[in-house]
Coordinates of C-alpha atoms in Angstrom, one line a residue:
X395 CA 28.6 -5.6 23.1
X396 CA 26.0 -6.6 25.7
X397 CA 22.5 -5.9 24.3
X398 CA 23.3 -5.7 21.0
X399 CA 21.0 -7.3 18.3
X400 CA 23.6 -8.8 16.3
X401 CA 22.4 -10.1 11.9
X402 CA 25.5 -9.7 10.7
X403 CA 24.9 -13.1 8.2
X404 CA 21.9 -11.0 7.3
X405 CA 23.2 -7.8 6.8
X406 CA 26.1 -9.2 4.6
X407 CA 23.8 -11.1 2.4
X408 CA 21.6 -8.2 1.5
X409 CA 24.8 -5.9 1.2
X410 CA 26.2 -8.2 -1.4
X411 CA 23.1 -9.6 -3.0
X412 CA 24.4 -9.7 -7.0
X413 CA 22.5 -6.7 -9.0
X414 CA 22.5 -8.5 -12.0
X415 CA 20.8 -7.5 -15.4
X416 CA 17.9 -9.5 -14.9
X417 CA 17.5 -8.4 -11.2
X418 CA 17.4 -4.8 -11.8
X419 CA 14.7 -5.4 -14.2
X420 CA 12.9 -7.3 -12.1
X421 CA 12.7 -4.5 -9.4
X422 CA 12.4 -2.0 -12.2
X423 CA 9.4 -3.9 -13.3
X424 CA 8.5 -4.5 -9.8
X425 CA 8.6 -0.4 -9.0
X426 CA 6.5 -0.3 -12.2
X427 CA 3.6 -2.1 -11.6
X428 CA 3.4 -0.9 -8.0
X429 CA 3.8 3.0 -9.7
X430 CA 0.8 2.0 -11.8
X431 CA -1.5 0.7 -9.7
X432 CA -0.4 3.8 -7.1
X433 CA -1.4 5.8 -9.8
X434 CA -4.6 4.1 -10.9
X435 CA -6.1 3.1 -7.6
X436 CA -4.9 6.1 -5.3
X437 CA -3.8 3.7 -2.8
X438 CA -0.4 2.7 -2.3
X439 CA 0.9 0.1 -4.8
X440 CA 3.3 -0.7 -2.3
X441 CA 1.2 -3.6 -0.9
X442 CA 2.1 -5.9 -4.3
X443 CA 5.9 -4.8 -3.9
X444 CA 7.2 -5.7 -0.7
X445 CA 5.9 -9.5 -1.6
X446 CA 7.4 -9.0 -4.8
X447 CA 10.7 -8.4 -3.5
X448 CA 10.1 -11.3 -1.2
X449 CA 10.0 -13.5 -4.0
X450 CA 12.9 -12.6 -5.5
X451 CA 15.2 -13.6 -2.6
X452 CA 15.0 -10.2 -1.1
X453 CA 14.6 -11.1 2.9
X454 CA 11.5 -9.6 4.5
X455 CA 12.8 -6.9 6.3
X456 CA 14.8 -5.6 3.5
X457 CA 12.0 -5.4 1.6
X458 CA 10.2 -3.3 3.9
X459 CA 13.3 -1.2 4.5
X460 CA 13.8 -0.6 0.7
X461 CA 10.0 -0.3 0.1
X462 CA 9.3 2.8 3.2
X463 CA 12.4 4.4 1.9
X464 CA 10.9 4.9 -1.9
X465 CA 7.9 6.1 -0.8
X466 CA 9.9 8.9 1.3
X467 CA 10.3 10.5 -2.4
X468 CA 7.2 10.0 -3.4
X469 CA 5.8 11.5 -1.0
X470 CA 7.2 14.6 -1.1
X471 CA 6.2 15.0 -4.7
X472 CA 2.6 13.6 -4.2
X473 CA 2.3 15.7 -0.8
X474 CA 3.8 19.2 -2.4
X475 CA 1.2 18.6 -5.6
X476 CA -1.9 18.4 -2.9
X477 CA -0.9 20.8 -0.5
X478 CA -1.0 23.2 -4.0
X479 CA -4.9 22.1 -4.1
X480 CA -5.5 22.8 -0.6
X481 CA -5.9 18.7 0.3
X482 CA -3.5 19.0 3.2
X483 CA -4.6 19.4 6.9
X484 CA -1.8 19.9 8.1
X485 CA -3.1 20.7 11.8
X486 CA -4.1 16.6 11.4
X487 CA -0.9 15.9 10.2
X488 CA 0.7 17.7 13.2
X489 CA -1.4 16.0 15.6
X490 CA -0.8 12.6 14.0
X491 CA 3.0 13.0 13.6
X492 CA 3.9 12.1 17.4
X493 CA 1.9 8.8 17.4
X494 CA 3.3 8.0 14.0
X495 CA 6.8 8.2 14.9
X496 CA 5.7 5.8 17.8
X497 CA 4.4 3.4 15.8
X498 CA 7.5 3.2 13.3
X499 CA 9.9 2.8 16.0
X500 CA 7.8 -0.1 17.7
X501 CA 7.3 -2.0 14.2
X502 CA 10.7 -1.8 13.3
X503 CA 11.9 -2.9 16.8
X504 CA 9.6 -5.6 16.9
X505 CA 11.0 -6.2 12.9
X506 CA 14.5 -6.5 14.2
X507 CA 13.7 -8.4 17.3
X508 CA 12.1 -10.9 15.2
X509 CA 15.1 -11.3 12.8
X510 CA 17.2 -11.5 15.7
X511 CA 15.8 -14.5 17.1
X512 CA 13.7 -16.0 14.4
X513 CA 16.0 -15.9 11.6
X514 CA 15.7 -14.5 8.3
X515 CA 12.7 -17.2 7.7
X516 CA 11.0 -16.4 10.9
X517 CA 11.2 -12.7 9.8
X518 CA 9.6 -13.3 6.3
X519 CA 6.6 -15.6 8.1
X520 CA 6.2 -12.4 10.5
X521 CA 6.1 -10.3 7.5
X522 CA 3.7 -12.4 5.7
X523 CA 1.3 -13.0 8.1
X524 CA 0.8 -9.5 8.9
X525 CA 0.2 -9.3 5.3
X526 CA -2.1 -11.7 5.2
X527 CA -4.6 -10.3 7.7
X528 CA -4.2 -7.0 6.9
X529 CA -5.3 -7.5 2.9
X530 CA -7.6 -10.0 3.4
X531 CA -9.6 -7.5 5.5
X532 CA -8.8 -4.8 3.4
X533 CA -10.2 -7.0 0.8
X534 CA -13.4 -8.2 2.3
X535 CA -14.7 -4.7 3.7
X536 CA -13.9 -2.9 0.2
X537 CA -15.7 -6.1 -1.3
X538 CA -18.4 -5.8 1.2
X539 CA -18.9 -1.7 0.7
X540 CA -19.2 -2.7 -3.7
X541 CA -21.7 -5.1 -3.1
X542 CA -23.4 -2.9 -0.9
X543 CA -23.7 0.1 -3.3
X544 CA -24.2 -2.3 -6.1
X545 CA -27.2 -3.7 -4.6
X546 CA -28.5 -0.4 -2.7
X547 CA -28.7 -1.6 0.3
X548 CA -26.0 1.4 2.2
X549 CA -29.0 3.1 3.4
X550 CA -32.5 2.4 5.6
X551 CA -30.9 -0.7 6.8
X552 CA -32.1 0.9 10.4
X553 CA -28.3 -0.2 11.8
X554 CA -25.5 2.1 12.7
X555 CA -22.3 1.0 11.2
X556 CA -19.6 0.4 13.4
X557 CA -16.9 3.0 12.0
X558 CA -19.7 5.4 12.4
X559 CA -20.5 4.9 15.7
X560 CA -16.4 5.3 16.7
X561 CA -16.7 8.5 14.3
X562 CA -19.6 9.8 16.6
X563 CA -17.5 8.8 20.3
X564 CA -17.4 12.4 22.6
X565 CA -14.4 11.5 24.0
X566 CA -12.3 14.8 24.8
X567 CA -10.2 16.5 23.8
X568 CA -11.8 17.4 20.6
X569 CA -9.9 18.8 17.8
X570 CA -11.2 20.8 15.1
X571 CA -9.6 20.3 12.1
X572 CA -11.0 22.9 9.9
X573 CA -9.3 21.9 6.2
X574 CA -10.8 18.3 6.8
X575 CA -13.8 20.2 7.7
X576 CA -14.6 17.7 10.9
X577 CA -14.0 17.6 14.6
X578 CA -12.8 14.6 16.0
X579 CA -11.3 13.2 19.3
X580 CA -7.6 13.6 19.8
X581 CA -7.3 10.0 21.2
X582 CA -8.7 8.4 17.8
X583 CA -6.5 10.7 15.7
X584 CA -3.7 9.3 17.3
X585 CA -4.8 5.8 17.0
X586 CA -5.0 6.4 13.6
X587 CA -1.3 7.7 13.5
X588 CA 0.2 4.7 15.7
X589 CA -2.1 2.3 13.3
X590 CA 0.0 3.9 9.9
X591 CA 3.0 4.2 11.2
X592 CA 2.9 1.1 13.0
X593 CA 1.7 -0.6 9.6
X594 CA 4.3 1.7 7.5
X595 CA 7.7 0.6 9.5
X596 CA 6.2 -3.3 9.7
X597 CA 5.2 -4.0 6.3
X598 CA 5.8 -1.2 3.9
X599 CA 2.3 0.0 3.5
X600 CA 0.9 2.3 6.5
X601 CA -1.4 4.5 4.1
X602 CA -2.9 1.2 3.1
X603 CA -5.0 1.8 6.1
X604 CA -4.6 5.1 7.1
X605 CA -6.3 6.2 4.3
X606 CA -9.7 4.1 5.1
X607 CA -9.6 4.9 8.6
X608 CA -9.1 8.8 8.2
X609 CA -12.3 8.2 6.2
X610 CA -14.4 6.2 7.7
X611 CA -13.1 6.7 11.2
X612 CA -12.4 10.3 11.7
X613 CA -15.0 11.4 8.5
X614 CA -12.5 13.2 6.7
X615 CA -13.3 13.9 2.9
X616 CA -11.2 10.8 0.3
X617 CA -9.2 14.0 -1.3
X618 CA -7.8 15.1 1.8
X619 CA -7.3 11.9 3.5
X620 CA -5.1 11.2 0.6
X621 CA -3.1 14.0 0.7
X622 CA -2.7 14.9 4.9
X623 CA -1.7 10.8 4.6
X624 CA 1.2 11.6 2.1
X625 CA 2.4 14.4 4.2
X626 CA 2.2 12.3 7.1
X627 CA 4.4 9.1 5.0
X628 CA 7.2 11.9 4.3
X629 CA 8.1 11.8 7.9
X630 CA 7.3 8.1 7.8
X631 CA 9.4 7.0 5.1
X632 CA 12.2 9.1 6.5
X633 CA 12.0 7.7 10.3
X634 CA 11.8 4.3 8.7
X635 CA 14.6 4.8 6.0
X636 CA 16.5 6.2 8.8
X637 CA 15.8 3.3 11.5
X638 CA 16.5 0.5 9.2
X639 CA 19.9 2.5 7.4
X640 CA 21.5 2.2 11.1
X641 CA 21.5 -1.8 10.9
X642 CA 22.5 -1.9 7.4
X643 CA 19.1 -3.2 6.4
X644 CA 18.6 -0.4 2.9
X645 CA 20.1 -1.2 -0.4
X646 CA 19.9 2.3 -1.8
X647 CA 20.7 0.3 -5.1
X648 CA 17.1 -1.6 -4.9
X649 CA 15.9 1.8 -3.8
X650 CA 16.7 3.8 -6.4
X651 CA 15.9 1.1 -9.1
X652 CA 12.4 0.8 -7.2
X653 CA 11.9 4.5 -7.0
X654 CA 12.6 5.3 -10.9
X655 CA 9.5 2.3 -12.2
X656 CA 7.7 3.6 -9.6
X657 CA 7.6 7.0 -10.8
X658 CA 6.4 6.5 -14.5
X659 CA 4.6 4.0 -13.8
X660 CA 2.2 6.5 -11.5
X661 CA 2.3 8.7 -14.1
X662 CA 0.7 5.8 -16.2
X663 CA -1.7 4.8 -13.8
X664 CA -2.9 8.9 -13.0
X665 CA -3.8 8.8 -16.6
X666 CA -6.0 5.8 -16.5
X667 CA -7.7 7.5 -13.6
X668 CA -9.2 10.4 -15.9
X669 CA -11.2 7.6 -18.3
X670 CA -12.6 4.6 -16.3
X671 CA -15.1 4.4 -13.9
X672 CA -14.9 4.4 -10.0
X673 CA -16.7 1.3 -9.6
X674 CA -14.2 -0.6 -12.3
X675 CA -11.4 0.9 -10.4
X676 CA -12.4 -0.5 -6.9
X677 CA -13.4 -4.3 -8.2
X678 CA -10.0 -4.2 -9.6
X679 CA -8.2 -3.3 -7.0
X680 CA -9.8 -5.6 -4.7
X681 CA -9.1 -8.8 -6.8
X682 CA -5.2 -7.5 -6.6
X683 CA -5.6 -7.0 -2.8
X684 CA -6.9 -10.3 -2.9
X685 CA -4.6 -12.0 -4.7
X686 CA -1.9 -11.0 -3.1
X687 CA -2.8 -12.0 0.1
X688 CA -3.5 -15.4 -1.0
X689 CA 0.0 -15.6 -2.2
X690 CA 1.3 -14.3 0.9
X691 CA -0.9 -17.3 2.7
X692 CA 0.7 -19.7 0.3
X693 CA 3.6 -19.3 1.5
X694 CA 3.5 -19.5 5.3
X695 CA 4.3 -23.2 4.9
X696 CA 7.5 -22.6 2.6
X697 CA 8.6 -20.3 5.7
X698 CA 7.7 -22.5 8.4
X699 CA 9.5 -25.5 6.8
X700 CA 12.7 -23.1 6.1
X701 CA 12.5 -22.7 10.5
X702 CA 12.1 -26.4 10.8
X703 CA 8.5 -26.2 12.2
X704 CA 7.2 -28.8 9.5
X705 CA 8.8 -30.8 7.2
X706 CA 8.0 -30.1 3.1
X707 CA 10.0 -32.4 0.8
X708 CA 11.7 -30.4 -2.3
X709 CA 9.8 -31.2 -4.8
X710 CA 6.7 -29.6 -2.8
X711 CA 8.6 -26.7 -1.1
X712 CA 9.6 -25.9 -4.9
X713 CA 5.7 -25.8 -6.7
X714 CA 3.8 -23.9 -3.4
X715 CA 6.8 -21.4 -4.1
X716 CA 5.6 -21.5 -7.7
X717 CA 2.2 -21.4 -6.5
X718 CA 2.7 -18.4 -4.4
X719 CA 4.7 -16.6 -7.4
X720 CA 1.8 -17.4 -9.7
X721 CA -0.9 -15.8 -7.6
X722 CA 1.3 -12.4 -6.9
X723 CA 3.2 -11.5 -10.0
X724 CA -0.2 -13.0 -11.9
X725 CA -2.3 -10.1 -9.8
X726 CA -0.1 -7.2 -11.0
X727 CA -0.2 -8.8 -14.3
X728 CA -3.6 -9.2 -14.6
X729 CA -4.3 -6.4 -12.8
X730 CA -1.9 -3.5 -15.1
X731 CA -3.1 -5.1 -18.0
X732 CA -6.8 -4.7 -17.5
X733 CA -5.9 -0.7 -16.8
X734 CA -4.2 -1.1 -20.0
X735 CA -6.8 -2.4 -22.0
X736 CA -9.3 0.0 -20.6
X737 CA -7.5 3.2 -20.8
X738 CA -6.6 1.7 -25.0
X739 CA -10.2 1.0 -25.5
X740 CA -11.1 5.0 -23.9
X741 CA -8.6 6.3 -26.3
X742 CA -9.5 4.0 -29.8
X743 CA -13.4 5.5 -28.7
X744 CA -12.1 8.7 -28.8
X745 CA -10.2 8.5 -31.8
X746 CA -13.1 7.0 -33.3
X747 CA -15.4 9.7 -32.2
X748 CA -13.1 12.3 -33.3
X749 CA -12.8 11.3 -37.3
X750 CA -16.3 10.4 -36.8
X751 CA -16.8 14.2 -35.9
X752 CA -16.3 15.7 -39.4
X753 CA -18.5 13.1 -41.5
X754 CA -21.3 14.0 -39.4
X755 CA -21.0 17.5 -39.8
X756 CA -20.3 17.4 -43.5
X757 CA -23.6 15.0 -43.5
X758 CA -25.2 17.8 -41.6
X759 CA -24.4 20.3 -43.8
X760 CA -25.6 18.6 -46.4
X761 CA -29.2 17.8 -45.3

């Protein structure tokens, strides 16, 4: 058919890629670790598990598609449990739902137009270098901010920050969006909205910078950012599930397997959130961000040698895939297991505090 995008040797690979035992528990464990650090860092862990994928053999797009469709789910629960505390603006999340939709459909054209003509390789360098300039930004400005607050030097500097002079812009229409508390120009609300839906349908993670930008951009409070940006990823995830379901390009097996970790392991990391400090919570998460990014850089070469732009021998195409695999499963690692051991020393202190409760009143007593 004449102007058709045909991937049918892509499509059949990911329709018949083997679940086998150790694969499901790899995604399971992959769902998991993004759960946790969705619940821990209130950003979307989603950012650690489209790479993930990736390096399991999952093609790039696939992972995207299987990634935005979990989070569909999740944000219906996540959005139902804020609009309950009043954290939805849902006049915001009208006026940002038109550009959004935009934005999806033009990533995942551009997602399909580069699979079409790239290859499956050329589609996973796309992927990663996106990835790569979106998280090491992420990475520097959140690094930036710490170091800022850490050394007191976020106020009297006699500058204007950027984000604040954008926030400040007159340009009308102006909308007043009175949950949020703020008025702010149409135009940059729906940048904001092409931006996270763009981001959502291209790599997985659109709240990823939604989030910051309602913040800083449009000055909306962090707790209703969060949840107007999980009522916007329901419609989101469901135009991107959608889009990418019509070329065969969702596993609703890696889905579901993504979406059950994912679920207690938010649970988890919500928990964690109640007993360790802000400031721990941010330096963490930008090492992950970090991290991953790196391992998403490493790899640009294994792609470009799979398109025949360079030339790696085997032995090296095999360790900066190692490399690469290091970095990123090493950054969830590392990065679940330092929640870990902070929300067990939180609870040993506790327990210790509690028996110690009863000595020190019989001592009291007794004096």
């Amino acid at each position: 058919m004449s102007g058709a995008i045909e991937i049918p040797a892509t499509v059949e690979a990911i329709k018949f890629i083997a679940m086998t035992p150790k694969t499901a528990i790899s995604l399971f464990g992959i769902g998991l670790v993004g759960g946790v650090l969705s619940g821990f860092l209130g950003s979307g862990g989603a950012f650690i598990m489209t790479p993930a994928m990736m390096s399991l053999g999952v093609p790039g797009i696939m992972a995207v598609a299987a990634n935005i469709t979990h989070k569909f789910g999740k944000a219906i629960m996540g959005s139902k449990k804020h609009s309950e505390f009043g954290n939805v603006d849902m006049r915001m999340g009208l006026v940002m739902f038109v550009a959004l939709f935009a934005g999806v459909q033009v990533a995942v054209a551009m997602s399909r137009g580069v699979l079409a003509k790239m290859g499956e390789a050329g589609s996973n360098l796309y992927i990663s270098v996106v990835f790569v300039i979106i998280l090491t930004w992420v990475s520097w400005f959140m690094f930036r901010d710490i170091m800022k607050q850490k050394n007191g030097t976020t106020q009297n500097t006699g500058k204007t920050p950027l984000a604040e002079r954008i926030r400040n812009l007159n340009l009308p229409p102006m909308v007043h969006f009175k949950v949020a508390g703020v008025k702010a120009s149409l135009w940059l609300a729906l940048l904001v909205g092409f931006a996270t839906g763009f981001l959502a349908g291209t790599i997985g993670v659109g709240g990823f910078i939604g989030v910051p930008a309602m913040i800083y951009l449009l000055g909306i409070p962090t707790y209703v950012a969060a949840g107007t940006e999980l009522f916007l990823a329901i419609f989101s995830g469901a135009q991107g599930a959608f889009l990418y379901s019509l070329h065969g390009l969702v596993d609703i097996r890696i889905t579901l397997i993504l979406y059950l970790g994912s679920l207690i392991g938010v649970n988890l990391g919500a928990i964690g959130t109640r007993i360790v400090r802000g400031s721990q919570m941010r330096m963490v998460m930008v090492a992950i961000i970090a991290m991953v990014a790196l391992s998403r850089a490493t790899m640009i070469p294994v792609y470009l040698s799979d398109m025949g732009r360079i030339t790696l021998q085997a032995g090296t195409h095999a360790l900066v895939t190692t490399v690469s695999n290091v970095f990123l499963f090493g950054s969830g690692a590392v990065g679940v297991g330092i929640i870990m051991f902070w929300m067990f020393q939180a609870y040993r202190r506790a327990g210790n505090a509690a028996l110690a409760g009863p000595e020190a009143t019989k001592a009291e007593a007794s004096s």
